[in-house]
XYZ file of C-alpha atoms in Angstrom:
261
model
C 134.323 118.272 85.382
C 136.855 117.081 82.812
C 140.375 118.507 82.462
C 143.155 118.062 79.905
C 145.892 118.709 82.483
C 147.304 115.235 81.720
C 148.336 116.371 78.227
C 149.918 119.668 79.246
C 152.969 119.803 76.945
C 156.598 120.034 77.954
C 157.753 122.968 75.794
C 160.880 122.285 73.739
C 162.475 125.045 71.713
C 162.845 122.969 68.522
C 159.193 123.009 67.507
C 158.566 123.535 63.800
C 155.403 123.582 61.701
C 155.361 120.943 58.970
C 152.760 120.982 56.183
C 149.951 123.381 55.425
C 149.408 126.435 57.563
C 145.852 125.232 58.181
C 144.294 121.754 58.340
C 146.809 119.110 57.360
C 149.820 120.820 58.954
C 151.213 119.818 62.331
C 153.708 121.169 64.852
C 156.440 118.639 65.653
C 160.013 118.634 66.958
C 163.081 119.081 64.753
C 164.973 116.434 66.720
C 162.504 113.858 65.397
C 162.926 114.986 61.803
C 166.720 114.755 62.178
C 166.505 111.130 63.297
C 163.831 109.897 60.899
C 164.671 107.382 58.213
C 161.093 106.307 57.525
C 157.975 108.469 57.710
C 154.707 106.571 58.050
C 151.543 108.549 57.301
C 148.288 106.970 58.409
C 145.479 108.909 56.742
C 145.968 111.005 53.615
C 142.605 112.146 52.177
C 143.306 115.044 49.776
C 146.162 116.582 51.790
C 149.641 115.069 52.061
C 151.332 118.439 52.660
C 152.751 117.138 55.962
C 154.494 114.243 54.276
C 155.628 116.431 51.364
C 157.101 119.126 53.623
C 158.727 116.524 55.880
C 160.324 114.933 52.811
C 161.636 118.297 51.599
C 163.310 118.817 54.966
C 164.856 115.331 54.899
C 164.797 113.947 51.364
C 166.776 110.769 52.134
C 163.870 109.201 53.994
C 161.412 106.567 52.870
C 157.741 107.589 52.981
C 154.882 105.098 53.363
C 151.285 106.389 53.392
C 148.057 104.470 53.917
C 144.453 105.439 53.139
C 141.675 103.348 51.624
C 139.476 106.344 50.797
C 141.643 107.941 48.088
C 143.695 107.166 44.966
C 144.719 108.860 41.743
C 141.959 106.909 40.008
C 139.333 108.174 42.439
C 140.518 111.760 41.990
C 140.148 111.349 38.209
C 136.638 109.853 38.555
C 135.618 112.779 40.766
C 136.922 115.195 38.122
C 134.839 113.511 35.430
C 131.721 113.465 37.608
C 132.073 117.194 38.280
C 132.750 118.042 34.621
C 129.979 120.671 34.581
C 131.430 122.374 37.615
C 134.812 123.633 36.310
C 136.103 124.772 39.694
C 135.427 121.443 41.373
C 136.619 119.447 38.364
C 139.895 121.382 38.308
C 140.378 120.720 42.032
C 140.181 116.943 41.501
C 142.420 117.006 38.410
C 145.010 119.024 40.318
C 144.785 116.570 43.216
C 145.362 113.669 40.851
C 148.443 115.298 39.323
C 149.892 116.221 42.725
C 149.249 112.701 43.956
C 151.047 111.104 41.039
C 153.960 113.521 41.314
C 154.556 112.922 45.019
C 153.866 109.186 45.421
C 156.616 107.615 43.371
C 160.107 106.180 43.874
C 160.804 105.992 47.632
C 157.470 107.601 48.479
C 154.899 104.814 48.538
C 151.128 104.943 48.790
C 149.052 101.948 49.839
C 145.291 101.917 49.328
C 144.650 100.381 52.724
C 143.000 101.739 55.840
C 144.515 101.159 59.270
C 142.632 99.491 62.104
C 142.828 96.455 64.409
C 142.003 93.795 61.824
C 142.984 92.757 58.290
C 140.800 92.358 55.238
C 140.809 93.557 51.634
C 140.342 97.156 52.762
C 142.275 97.381 56.036
C 145.603 96.394 57.528
C 146.893 96.299 61.088
C 149.754 98.587 62.154
C 151.780 95.602 63.394
C 151.805 94.263 59.820
C 153.010 97.597 58.450
C 156.085 97.259 60.646
C 156.754 93.900 58.901
C 156.879 95.472 55.441
C 160.228 95.711 53.574
C 162.262 98.599 54.880
C 160.200 99.004 58.000
C 160.971 95.462 59.118
C 164.638 96.418 59.569
C 164.036 99.872 61.084
C 166.589 100.810 63.714
C 165.858 102.371 67.090
C 164.249 105.833 66.929
C 164.184 105.923 63.106
C 160.426 106.039 62.424
C 158.046 108.978 62.737
C 154.303 108.325 62.738
C 151.533 110.654 61.595
C 148.123 109.307 62.619
C 144.877 110.860 61.414
C 142.485 107.970 60.902
C 139.124 109.211 62.224
C 138.777 107.348 65.539
C 140.704 104.214 64.568
C 143.656 105.777 66.465
C 142.035 104.287 69.571
C 142.148 100.797 68.026
C 145.851 100.720 67.092
C 147.581 102.000 70.216
C 148.521 98.498 71.359
C 150.477 98.075 68.114
C 152.036 101.524 68.537
C 153.360 100.583 71.953
C 154.587 97.146 70.883
C 156.675 98.810 68.135
C 157.726 101.836 70.187
C 161.441 101.042 70.099
C 161.625 102.070 66.444
C 159.519 105.226 66.888
C 161.213 108.549 67.699
C 157.993 110.536 67.775
C 154.504 110.909 66.428
C 151.646 113.303 65.907
C 148.173 111.887 66.542
C 144.802 113.476 65.960
C 142.403 112.107 68.561
C 138.745 112.375 67.575
C 135.388 112.400 69.356
C 136.806 113.107 72.787
C 133.398 114.085 74.088
C 132.411 110.395 74.033
C 135.863 108.761 74.233
C 137.537 110.953 76.878
C 138.357 108.169 79.315
C 139.856 106.048 76.515
C 141.926 109.054 75.464
C 143.217 109.617 78.988
C 144.157 105.931 79.381
C 146.040 105.970 76.083
C 148.006 109.081 76.981
C 148.943 107.515 80.308
C 150.203 104.418 78.491
C 152.156 106.433 75.918
C 153.691 108.555 78.691
C 155.710 105.562 79.827
C 157.958 106.058 76.818
C 156.914 109.352 75.221
C 156.463 112.954 76.301
C 153.737 115.276 75.052
C 155.502 118.300 73.499
C 152.636 120.073 71.748
C 148.848 120.138 71.714
C 146.475 121.867 69.326
C 142.691 121.878 69.196
C 141.090 121.208 65.821
C 138.483 123.939 65.351
C 136.716 122.138 62.506
C 134.653 120.507 65.241
C 133.002 121.834 68.362
C 133.962 121.828 72.036
C 132.439 120.126 75.062
C 132.211 120.503 78.858
C 132.146 123.847 80.688
C 135.897 124.166 80.069
C 135.429 124.102 76.282
C 137.674 121.147 75.466
C 137.901 120.573 71.695
C 136.340 117.325 70.481
C 139.510 116.715 68.432
C 143.068 117.292 69.712
C 146.316 117.058 67.760
C 148.947 115.611 70.100
C 152.687 115.646 69.403
C 154.881 113.168 71.299
C 158.646 112.643 71.461
C 160.531 109.599 72.765
C 161.409 110.371 76.373
C 165.097 109.558 76.172
C 165.544 112.071 73.329
C 164.767 114.862 75.769
C 167.373 116.162 78.250
C 166.545 116.196 81.954
C 167.149 119.929 81.955
C 164.480 120.365 79.275
C 162.002 118.293 81.258
C 162.564 120.352 84.403
C 162.587 123.785 82.754
C 158.814 124.091 83.268
C 158.428 127.029 80.860
C 154.903 128.441 80.818
C 153.543 128.618 77.295
C 150.083 129.564 76.044
C 148.412 127.459 73.371
C 147.896 128.050 70.499
C 151.442 129.353 69.974
C 151.608 132.415 67.706
C 153.701 131.824 64.620
C 153.440 128.039 64.899
C 149.788 127.189 65.395
C 146.998 128.125 63.019
C 143.290 127.315 62.981
C 142.418 124.195 60.941
C 139.420 126.128 59.671
C 140.667 129.649 58.882
C 137.218 131.239 59.008
C 136.861 130.326 62.691
C 138.913 131.420 65.680
C 141.458 128.975 67.004
C 140.702 127.237 70.291
C 142.557 128.495 73.369
C 143.557 125.514 75.537
C 143.299 125.433 79.291
C 145.447 122.799 81.014
C 144.432 123.630 84.587
């Protein structure tokens, strides 16, 4: 029988929700926001509310987002293709306008996917850290958002090799029903330098095992030395999802209750 006891969060009282109330929003720690000078968003799709909200809370930061699957041009093409469906066409036109309004000046978008190799479509995370601005990032100045549909498993080596610059991250881990052992190994590696501070089950997918573990989990981590010893030992019992912070990714379905036993 599988258990997610190894990702039971250490509750910290500075949790805040950033981004949409539903899918696309994440619960992270204010102490990370306060230290961030560069936000790196891996995976954008049609929702960059997390990056937008983060920027509104700390508008001096640089934002770099990566996603091969979208662009303003693609949104426009989708709007044209759906011309005879006004509702859908308007959705894509609105997405195009929002995209152009947000990604400008010190908020950069790169039409590249993230994985463990480089080609015309993809780039490795280690090469992102060599880009101007990121190449001179100080200790604990970068926050990572990772939602890249299973490629999160492929880039963890690069995450760890650049961990000195990272103050925290939120990662959506996918397909845990078939990648559970990989997931557990990655969390154990990350735990050498980071602490899990929040977990949420994505209810867009299903669950597995008799304990109903969600196939996708959103994991928030904070650099260990940014947490006081007294916070680590407080051992406050909290039930997840947390009312007022968590919300179901799919609002028409009940949120998943997590069992860490």
